[in-house]
Tab-separated table of C-alpha atoms in Angstrom:
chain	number	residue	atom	x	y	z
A	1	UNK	CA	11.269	-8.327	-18.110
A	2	UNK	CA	8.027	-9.982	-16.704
A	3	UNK	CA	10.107	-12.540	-14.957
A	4	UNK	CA	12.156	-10.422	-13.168
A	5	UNK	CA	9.413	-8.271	-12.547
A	6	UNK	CA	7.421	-11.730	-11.019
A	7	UNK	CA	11.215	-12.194	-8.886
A	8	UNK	CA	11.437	-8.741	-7.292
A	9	UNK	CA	7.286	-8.760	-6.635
A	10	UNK	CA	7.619	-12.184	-4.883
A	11	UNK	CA	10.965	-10.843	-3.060
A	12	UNK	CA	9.356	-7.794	-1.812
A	13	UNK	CA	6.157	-9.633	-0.502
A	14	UNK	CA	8.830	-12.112	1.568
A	15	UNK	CA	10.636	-8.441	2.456
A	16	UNK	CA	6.951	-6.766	3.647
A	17	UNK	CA	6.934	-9.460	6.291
A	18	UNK	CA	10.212	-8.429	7.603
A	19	UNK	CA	9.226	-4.601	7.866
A	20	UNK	CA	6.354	-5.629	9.274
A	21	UNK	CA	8.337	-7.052	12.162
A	22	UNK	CA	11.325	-4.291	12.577
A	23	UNK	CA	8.173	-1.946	12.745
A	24	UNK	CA	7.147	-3.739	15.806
A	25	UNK	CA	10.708	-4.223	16.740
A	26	UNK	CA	10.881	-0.667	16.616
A	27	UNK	CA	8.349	0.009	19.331
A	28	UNK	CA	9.001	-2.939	21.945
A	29	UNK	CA	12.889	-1.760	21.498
A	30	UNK	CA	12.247	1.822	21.870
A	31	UNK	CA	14.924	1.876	24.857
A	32	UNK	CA	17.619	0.496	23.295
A	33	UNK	CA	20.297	2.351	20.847
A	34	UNK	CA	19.078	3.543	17.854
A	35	UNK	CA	22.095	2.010	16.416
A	36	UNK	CA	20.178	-1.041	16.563
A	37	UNK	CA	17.107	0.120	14.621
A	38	UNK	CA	19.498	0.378	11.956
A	39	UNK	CA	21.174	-3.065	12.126
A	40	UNK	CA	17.366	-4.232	11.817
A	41	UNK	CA	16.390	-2.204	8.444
A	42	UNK	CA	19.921	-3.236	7.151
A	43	UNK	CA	18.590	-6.933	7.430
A	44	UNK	CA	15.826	-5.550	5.309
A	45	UNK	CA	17.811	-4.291	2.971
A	46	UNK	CA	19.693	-7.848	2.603
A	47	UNK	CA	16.522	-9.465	2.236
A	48	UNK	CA	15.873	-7.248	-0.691
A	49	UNK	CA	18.809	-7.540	-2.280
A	50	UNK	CA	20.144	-11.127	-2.137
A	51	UNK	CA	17.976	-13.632	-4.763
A	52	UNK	CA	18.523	-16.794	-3.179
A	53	UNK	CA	17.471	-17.534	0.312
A	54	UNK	CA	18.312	-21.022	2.811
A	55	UNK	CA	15.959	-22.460	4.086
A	56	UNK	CA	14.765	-23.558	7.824
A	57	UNK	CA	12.431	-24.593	9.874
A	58	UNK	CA	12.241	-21.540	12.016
A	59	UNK	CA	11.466	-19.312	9.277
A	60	UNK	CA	8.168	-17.134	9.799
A	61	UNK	CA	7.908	-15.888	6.084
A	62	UNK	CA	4.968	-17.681	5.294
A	63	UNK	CA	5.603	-18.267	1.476
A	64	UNK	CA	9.048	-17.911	-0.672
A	65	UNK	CA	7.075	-16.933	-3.877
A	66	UNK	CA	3.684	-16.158	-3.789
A	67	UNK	CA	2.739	-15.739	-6.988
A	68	UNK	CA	4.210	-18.559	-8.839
A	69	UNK	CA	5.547	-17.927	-12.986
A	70	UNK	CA	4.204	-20.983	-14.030
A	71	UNK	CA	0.960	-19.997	-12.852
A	72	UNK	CA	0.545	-16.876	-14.351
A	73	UNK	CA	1.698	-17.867	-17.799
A	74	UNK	CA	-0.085	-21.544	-17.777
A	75	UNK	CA	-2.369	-22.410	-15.189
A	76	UNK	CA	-6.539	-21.400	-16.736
A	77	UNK	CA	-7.726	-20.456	-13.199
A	78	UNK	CA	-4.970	-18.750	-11.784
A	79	UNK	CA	-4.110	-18.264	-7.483
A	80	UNK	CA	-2.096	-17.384	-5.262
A	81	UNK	CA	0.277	-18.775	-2.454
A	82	UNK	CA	0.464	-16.345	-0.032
A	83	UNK	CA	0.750	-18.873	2.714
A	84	UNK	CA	-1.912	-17.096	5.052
A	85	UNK	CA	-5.064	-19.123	4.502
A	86	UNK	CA	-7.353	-16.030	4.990
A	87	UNK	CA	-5.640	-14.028	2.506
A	88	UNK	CA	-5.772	-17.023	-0.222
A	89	UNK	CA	-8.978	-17.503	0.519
A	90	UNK	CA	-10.241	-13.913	-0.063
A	91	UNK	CA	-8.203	-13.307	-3.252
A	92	UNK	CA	-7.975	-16.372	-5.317
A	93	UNK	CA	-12.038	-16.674	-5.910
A	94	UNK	CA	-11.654	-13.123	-7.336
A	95	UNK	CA	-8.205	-13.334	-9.076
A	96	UNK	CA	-9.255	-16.884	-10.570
A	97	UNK	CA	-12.886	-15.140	-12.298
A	98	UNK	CA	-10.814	-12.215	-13.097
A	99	UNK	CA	-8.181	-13.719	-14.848
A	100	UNK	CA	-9.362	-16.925	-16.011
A	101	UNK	CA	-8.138	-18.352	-19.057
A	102	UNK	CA	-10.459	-18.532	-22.614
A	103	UNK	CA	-10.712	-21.920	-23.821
A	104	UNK	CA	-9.501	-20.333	-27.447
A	105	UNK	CA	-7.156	-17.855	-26.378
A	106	UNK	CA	-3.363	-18.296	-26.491
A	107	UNK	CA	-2.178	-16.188	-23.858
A	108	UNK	CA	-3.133	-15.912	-20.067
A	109	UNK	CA	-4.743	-12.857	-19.220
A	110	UNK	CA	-2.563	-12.430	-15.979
A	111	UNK	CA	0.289	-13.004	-18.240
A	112	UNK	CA	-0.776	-10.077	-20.072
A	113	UNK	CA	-1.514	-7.756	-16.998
A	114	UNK	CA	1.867	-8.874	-15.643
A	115	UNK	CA	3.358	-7.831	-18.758
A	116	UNK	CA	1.810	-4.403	-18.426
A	117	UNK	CA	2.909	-3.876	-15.129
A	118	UNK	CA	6.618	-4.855	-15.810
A	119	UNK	CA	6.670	-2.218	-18.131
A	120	UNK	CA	4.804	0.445	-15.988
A	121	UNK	CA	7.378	-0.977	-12.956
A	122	UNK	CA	10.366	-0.236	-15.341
A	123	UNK	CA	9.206	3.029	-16.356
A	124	UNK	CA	8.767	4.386	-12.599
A	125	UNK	CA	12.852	2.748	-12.220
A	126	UNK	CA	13.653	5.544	-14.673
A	127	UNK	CA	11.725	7.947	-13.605
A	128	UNK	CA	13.357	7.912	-10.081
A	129	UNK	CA	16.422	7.686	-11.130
A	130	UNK	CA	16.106	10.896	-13.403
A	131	UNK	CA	14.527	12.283	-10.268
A	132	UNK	CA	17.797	11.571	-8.332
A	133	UNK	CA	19.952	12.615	-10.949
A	134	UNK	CA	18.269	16.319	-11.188
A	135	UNK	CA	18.121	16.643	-7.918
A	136	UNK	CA	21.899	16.398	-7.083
A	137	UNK	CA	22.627	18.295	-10.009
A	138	UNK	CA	20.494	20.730	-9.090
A	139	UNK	CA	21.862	20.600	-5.428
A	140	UNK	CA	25.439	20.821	-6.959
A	141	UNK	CA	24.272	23.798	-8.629
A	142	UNK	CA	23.831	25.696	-5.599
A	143	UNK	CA	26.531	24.743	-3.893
A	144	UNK	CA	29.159	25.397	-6.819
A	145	UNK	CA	30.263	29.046	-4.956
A	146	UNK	CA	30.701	27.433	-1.798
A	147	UNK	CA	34.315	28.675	-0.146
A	148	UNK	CA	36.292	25.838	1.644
A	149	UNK	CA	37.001	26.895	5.325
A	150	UNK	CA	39.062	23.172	5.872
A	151	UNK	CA	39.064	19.959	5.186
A	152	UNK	CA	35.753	18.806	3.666
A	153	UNK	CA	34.201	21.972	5.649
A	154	UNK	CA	32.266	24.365	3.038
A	155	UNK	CA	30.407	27.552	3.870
A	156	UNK	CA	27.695	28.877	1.104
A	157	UNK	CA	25.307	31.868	1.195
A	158	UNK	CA	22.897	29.577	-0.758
A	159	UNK	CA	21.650	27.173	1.640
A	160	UNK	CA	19.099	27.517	5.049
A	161	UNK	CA	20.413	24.257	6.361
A	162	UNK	CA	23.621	22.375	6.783
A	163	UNK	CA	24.376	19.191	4.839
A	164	UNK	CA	26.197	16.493	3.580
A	165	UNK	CA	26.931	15.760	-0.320
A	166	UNK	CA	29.239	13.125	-2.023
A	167	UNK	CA	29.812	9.500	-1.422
A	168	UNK	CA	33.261	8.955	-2.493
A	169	UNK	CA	34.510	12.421	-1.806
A	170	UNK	CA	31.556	13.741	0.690
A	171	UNK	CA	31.684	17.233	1.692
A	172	UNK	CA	29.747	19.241	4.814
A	173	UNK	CA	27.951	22.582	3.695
A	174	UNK	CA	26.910	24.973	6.101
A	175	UNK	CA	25.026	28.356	6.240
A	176	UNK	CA	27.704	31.150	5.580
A	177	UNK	CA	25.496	33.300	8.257
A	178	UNK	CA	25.340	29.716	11.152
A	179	UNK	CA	26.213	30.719	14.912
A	180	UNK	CA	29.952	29.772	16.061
A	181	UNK	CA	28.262	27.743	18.750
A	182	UNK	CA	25.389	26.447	16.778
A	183	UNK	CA	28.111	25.100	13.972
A	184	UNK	CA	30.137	23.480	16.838
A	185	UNK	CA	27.172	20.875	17.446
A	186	UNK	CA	26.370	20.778	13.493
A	187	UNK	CA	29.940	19.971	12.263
A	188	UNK	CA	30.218	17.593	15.079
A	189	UNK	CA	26.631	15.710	14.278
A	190	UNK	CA	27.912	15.928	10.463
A	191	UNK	CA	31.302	14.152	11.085
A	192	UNK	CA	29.158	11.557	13.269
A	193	UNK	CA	27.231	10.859	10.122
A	194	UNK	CA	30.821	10.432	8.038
A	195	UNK	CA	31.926	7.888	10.687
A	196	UNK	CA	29.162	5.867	10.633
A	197	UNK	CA	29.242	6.076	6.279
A	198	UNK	CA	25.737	7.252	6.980
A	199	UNK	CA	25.950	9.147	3.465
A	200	UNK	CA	26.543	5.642	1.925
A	201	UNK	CA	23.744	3.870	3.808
A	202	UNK	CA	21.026	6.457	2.532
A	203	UNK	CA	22.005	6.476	-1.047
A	204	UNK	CA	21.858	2.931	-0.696
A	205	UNK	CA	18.621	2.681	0.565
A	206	UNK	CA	17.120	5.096	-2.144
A	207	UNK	CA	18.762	2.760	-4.618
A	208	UNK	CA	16.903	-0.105	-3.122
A	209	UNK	CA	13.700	2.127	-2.810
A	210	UNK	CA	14.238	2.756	-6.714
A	211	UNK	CA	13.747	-0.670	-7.746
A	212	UNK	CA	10.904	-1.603	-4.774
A	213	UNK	CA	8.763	1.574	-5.363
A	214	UNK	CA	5.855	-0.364	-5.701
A	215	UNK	CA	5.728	-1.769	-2.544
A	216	UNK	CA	4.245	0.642	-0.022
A	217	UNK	CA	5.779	-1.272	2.709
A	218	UNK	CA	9.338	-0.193	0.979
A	219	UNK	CA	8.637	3.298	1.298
A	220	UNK	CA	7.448	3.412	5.347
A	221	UNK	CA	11.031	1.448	5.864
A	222	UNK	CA	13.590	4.166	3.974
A	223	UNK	CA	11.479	6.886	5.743
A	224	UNK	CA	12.202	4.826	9.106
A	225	UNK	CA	15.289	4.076	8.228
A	226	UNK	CA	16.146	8.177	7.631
A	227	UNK	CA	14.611	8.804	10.610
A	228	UNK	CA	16.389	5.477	12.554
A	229	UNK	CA	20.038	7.129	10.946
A	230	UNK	CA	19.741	10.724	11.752
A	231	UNK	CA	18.515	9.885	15.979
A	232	UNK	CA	21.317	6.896	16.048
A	233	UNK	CA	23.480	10.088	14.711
A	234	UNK	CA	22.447	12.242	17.499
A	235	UNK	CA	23.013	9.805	20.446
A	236	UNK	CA	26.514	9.142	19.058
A	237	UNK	CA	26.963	12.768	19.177
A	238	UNK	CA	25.249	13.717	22.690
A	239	UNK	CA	26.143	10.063	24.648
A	240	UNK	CA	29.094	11.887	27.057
A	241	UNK	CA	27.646	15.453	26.731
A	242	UNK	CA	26.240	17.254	29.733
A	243	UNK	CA	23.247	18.694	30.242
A	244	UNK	CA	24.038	22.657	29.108
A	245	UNK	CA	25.806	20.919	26.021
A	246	UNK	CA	22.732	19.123	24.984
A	247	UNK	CA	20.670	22.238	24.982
A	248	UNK	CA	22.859	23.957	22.802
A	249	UNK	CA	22.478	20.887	20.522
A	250	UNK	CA	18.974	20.875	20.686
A	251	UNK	CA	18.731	24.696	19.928
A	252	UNK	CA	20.757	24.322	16.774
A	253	UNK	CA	18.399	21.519	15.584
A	254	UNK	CA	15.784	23.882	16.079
A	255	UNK	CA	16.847	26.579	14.583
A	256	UNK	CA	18.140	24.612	11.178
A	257	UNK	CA	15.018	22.749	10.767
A	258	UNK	CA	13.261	23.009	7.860
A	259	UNK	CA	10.192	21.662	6.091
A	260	UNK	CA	9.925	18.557	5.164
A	261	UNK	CA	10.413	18.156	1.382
A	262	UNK	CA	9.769	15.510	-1.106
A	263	UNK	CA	11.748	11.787	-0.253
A	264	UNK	CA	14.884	12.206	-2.535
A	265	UNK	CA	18.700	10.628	-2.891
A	266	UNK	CA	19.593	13.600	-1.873
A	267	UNK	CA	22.003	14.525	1.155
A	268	UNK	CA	21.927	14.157	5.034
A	269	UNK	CA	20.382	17.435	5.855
A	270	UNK	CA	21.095	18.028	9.645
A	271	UNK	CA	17.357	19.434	10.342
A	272	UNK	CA	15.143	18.101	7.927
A	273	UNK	CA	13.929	14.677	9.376
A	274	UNK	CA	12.258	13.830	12.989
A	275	UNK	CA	12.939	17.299	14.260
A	276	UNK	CA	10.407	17.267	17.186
A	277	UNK	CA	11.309	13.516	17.877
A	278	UNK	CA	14.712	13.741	18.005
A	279	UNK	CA	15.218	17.358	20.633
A	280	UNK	CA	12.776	15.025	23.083
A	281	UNK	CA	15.331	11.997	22.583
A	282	UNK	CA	18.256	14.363	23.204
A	283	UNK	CA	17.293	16.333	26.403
A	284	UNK	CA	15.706	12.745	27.703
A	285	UNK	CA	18.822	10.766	26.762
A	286	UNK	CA	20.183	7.987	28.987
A	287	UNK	CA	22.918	5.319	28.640
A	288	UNK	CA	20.655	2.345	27.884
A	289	UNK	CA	21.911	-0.225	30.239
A	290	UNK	CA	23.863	-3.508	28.933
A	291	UNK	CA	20.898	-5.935	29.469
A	292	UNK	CA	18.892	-3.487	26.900
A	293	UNK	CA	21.862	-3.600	24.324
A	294	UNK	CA	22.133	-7.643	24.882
A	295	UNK	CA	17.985	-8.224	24.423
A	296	UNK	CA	17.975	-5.992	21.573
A	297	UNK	CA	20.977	-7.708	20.016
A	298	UNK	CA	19.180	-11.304	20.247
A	299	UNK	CA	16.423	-9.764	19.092
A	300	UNK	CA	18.556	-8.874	15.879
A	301	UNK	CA	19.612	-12.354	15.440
A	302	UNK	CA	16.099	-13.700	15.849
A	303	UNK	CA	15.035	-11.524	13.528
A	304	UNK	CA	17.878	-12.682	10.727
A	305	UNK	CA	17.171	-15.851	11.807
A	306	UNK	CA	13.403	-15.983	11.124
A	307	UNK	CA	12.910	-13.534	8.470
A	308	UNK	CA	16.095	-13.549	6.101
A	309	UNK	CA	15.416	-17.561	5.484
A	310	UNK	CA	12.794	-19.286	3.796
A	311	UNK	CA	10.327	-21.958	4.852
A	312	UNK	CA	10.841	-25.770	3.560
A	313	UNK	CA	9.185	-26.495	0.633
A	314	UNK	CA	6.006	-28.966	0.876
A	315	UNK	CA	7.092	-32.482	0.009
A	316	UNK	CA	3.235	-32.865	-0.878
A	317	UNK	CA	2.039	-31.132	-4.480
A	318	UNK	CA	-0.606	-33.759	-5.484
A	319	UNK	CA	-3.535	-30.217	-4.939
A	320	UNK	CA	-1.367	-27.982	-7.210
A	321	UNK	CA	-1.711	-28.769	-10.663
A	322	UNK	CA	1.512	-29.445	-12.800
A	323	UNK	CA	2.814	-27.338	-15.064
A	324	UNK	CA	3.314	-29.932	-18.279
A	325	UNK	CA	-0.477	-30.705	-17.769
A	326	UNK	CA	-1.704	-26.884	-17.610
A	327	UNK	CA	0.206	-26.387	-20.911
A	328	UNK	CA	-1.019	-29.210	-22.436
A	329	UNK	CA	-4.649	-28.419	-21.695
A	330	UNK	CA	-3.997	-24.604	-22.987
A	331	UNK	CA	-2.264	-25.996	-26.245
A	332	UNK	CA	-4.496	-28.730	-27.105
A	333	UNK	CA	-7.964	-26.723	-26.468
A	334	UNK	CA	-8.503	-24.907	-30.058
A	335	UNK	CA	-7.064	-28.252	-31.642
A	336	UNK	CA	-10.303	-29.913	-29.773
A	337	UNK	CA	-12.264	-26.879	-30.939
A	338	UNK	CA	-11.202	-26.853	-34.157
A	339	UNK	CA	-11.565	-30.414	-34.515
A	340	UNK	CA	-15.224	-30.529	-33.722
A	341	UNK	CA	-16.085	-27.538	-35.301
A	342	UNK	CA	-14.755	-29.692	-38.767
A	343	UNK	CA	-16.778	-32.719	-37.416
């Protein structure tokens, strides 16, 4: 468990550098399609998911693994390899006194700590997945007495907001007491969300979220990305709408938000996320012209380019210490001890 817990650590610090970037992305890209915020956290999400990595020159993730298994389990004066000099330099004077290996001990005491925190890292896997398990149930629950008015259309008397649940068969819930011309926008922003297999995208990204719920950086990108899905949602909806139509849509947002609630697996609620933000990007929508949509889309593969490969490996090793001799000198220690002692 404490080496895959070293491979997901070392593939979420190559992933942080990534968000970092879509962040900015984010902002300089602010007039292009929202759609495209999306393509950018799904790179994220592949850069999470996929082990193995090529290598290239252009890459701009400063280290493939930054803290090294060899090192933990072997090396006395353990450091890392973060591949930003002022970061390396700040930490591994502290991590090395910290963690620095007895002369009689058998065991690293970063191995140990690692240890520790594979376990505490496995037990906050289960715990959000039981989180995500109650919470659907619970959310089928209150939907069980919903009446089907067509299709995969459901009203309930249960609910304040309307929905989407299922990811195989996905159905849309709405308020038994919603406004004919409030549910005209809703149903149409749902089915948006069904064409663009939004409700397999956010599942997916709590699943990923799951296993990288350490990483703080993990948790700004699925709120992004939520936030990235339900505004690329609305301008699908709203892009050949006119002006009277788009304040209707914007009242219904209004009047189905709700609070924000806890992060969760749970469904696609129409109001819950970005309310405020995403009435200003509706009334103030405008076709983004096709230079936008081309810069954004190099900007994509730029991104993939330089952030979803690694950096060559240094030819030159001769500072870091090999692993057969860092063993050795761990192994043969309480021999020499022992032998002197007898001396």
């Amino acid at each position: 468990m404490t080496a895959l817990f070293l491979k997901l650590l070392n593939m979420s610090i190559a992933a942080s550098w990534l968000i970092l970037a879509v962040i900015v992305l984010r902002v300089v890209l602010k007039r292009a399609p929202k759609w495209i915020h999306c393509i950018l956290w799904a790179l994220v999400g592949i850069r999470l998911l996929c082990p193995l990595s090529i290598e290239s020159a252009l890459s701009l993730i400063p280290s493939p693994e930054t803290i090294r298994p060899d090192v933990v389990q072997f090396v006395p004066n353990p450091s890392i390899d973060s591949g930003v000099t002022i970061i390396d330099n700040a930490v591994n004077p502290v991590m090395g006194e910290t963690f620095a290996a007895s002369p009689v001990g058998g065991i690293n005491p970063l191995y140990v700590w690692t240890y520790i925190a594979s376990i505490v890292w496995f037990v906050g896997v289960i715990a959000l997945v039981i989180y995500a398990v109650i919470s659907y149930l619970r959310l089928r629950r209150v939907v069980c007495e919903a009446v089907r008015q067509r299709d995969n259309l459901y009203l309930c008397d249960h609910i304040q907001t309307p929905f989407i649940l299922g990811v195989i068969r996905s159905r849309i819930y709405l308020p038994s007491d919603m406004d004919e011309v409030q549910m005209q926008s809703v149903i149409a922003h749902e089915q948006a969300h069904l064409s663009r297999h939004d409700h397999w995208w956010k599942p997916l990204g709590w699943a990923i979220l799951t296993v990288y719920w350490f990483n703080p950086f993990c948790w700004v990108a699925y709120i992004l990305l939520c936030r990235d899905i339900e505004l690329a949602c609305d301008e699908k909806v709203i892009c050949n709408m006119d002006v009277e139509a788009k304040k209707a849509y914007s009242m219904a947002l209004l009047s189905c938000s709700i609070p924000r609630r806890l992060i969760s697996a749970c469904p696609l609620a129409f109001g819950e996320v970005g309310v405020k933000e995403r009435i200003k990007g509706v009334l103030n929508y405008k076709k983004p012209a096709f230079w936008v949509v081309a810069v954004a889309v190099i900007a994509c593969i730029a991104a993939a380019v330089c952030f979803l490969t690694n950096p060559k490996e240094k030819s030159d090793t001769s500072d870091s210490p090999s692993l057969p001799s860092d063993a050795s000198v761990l192994c043969e220690l309480p021999f020499t001890l022992s032998s002197n002692a007898g001396a």
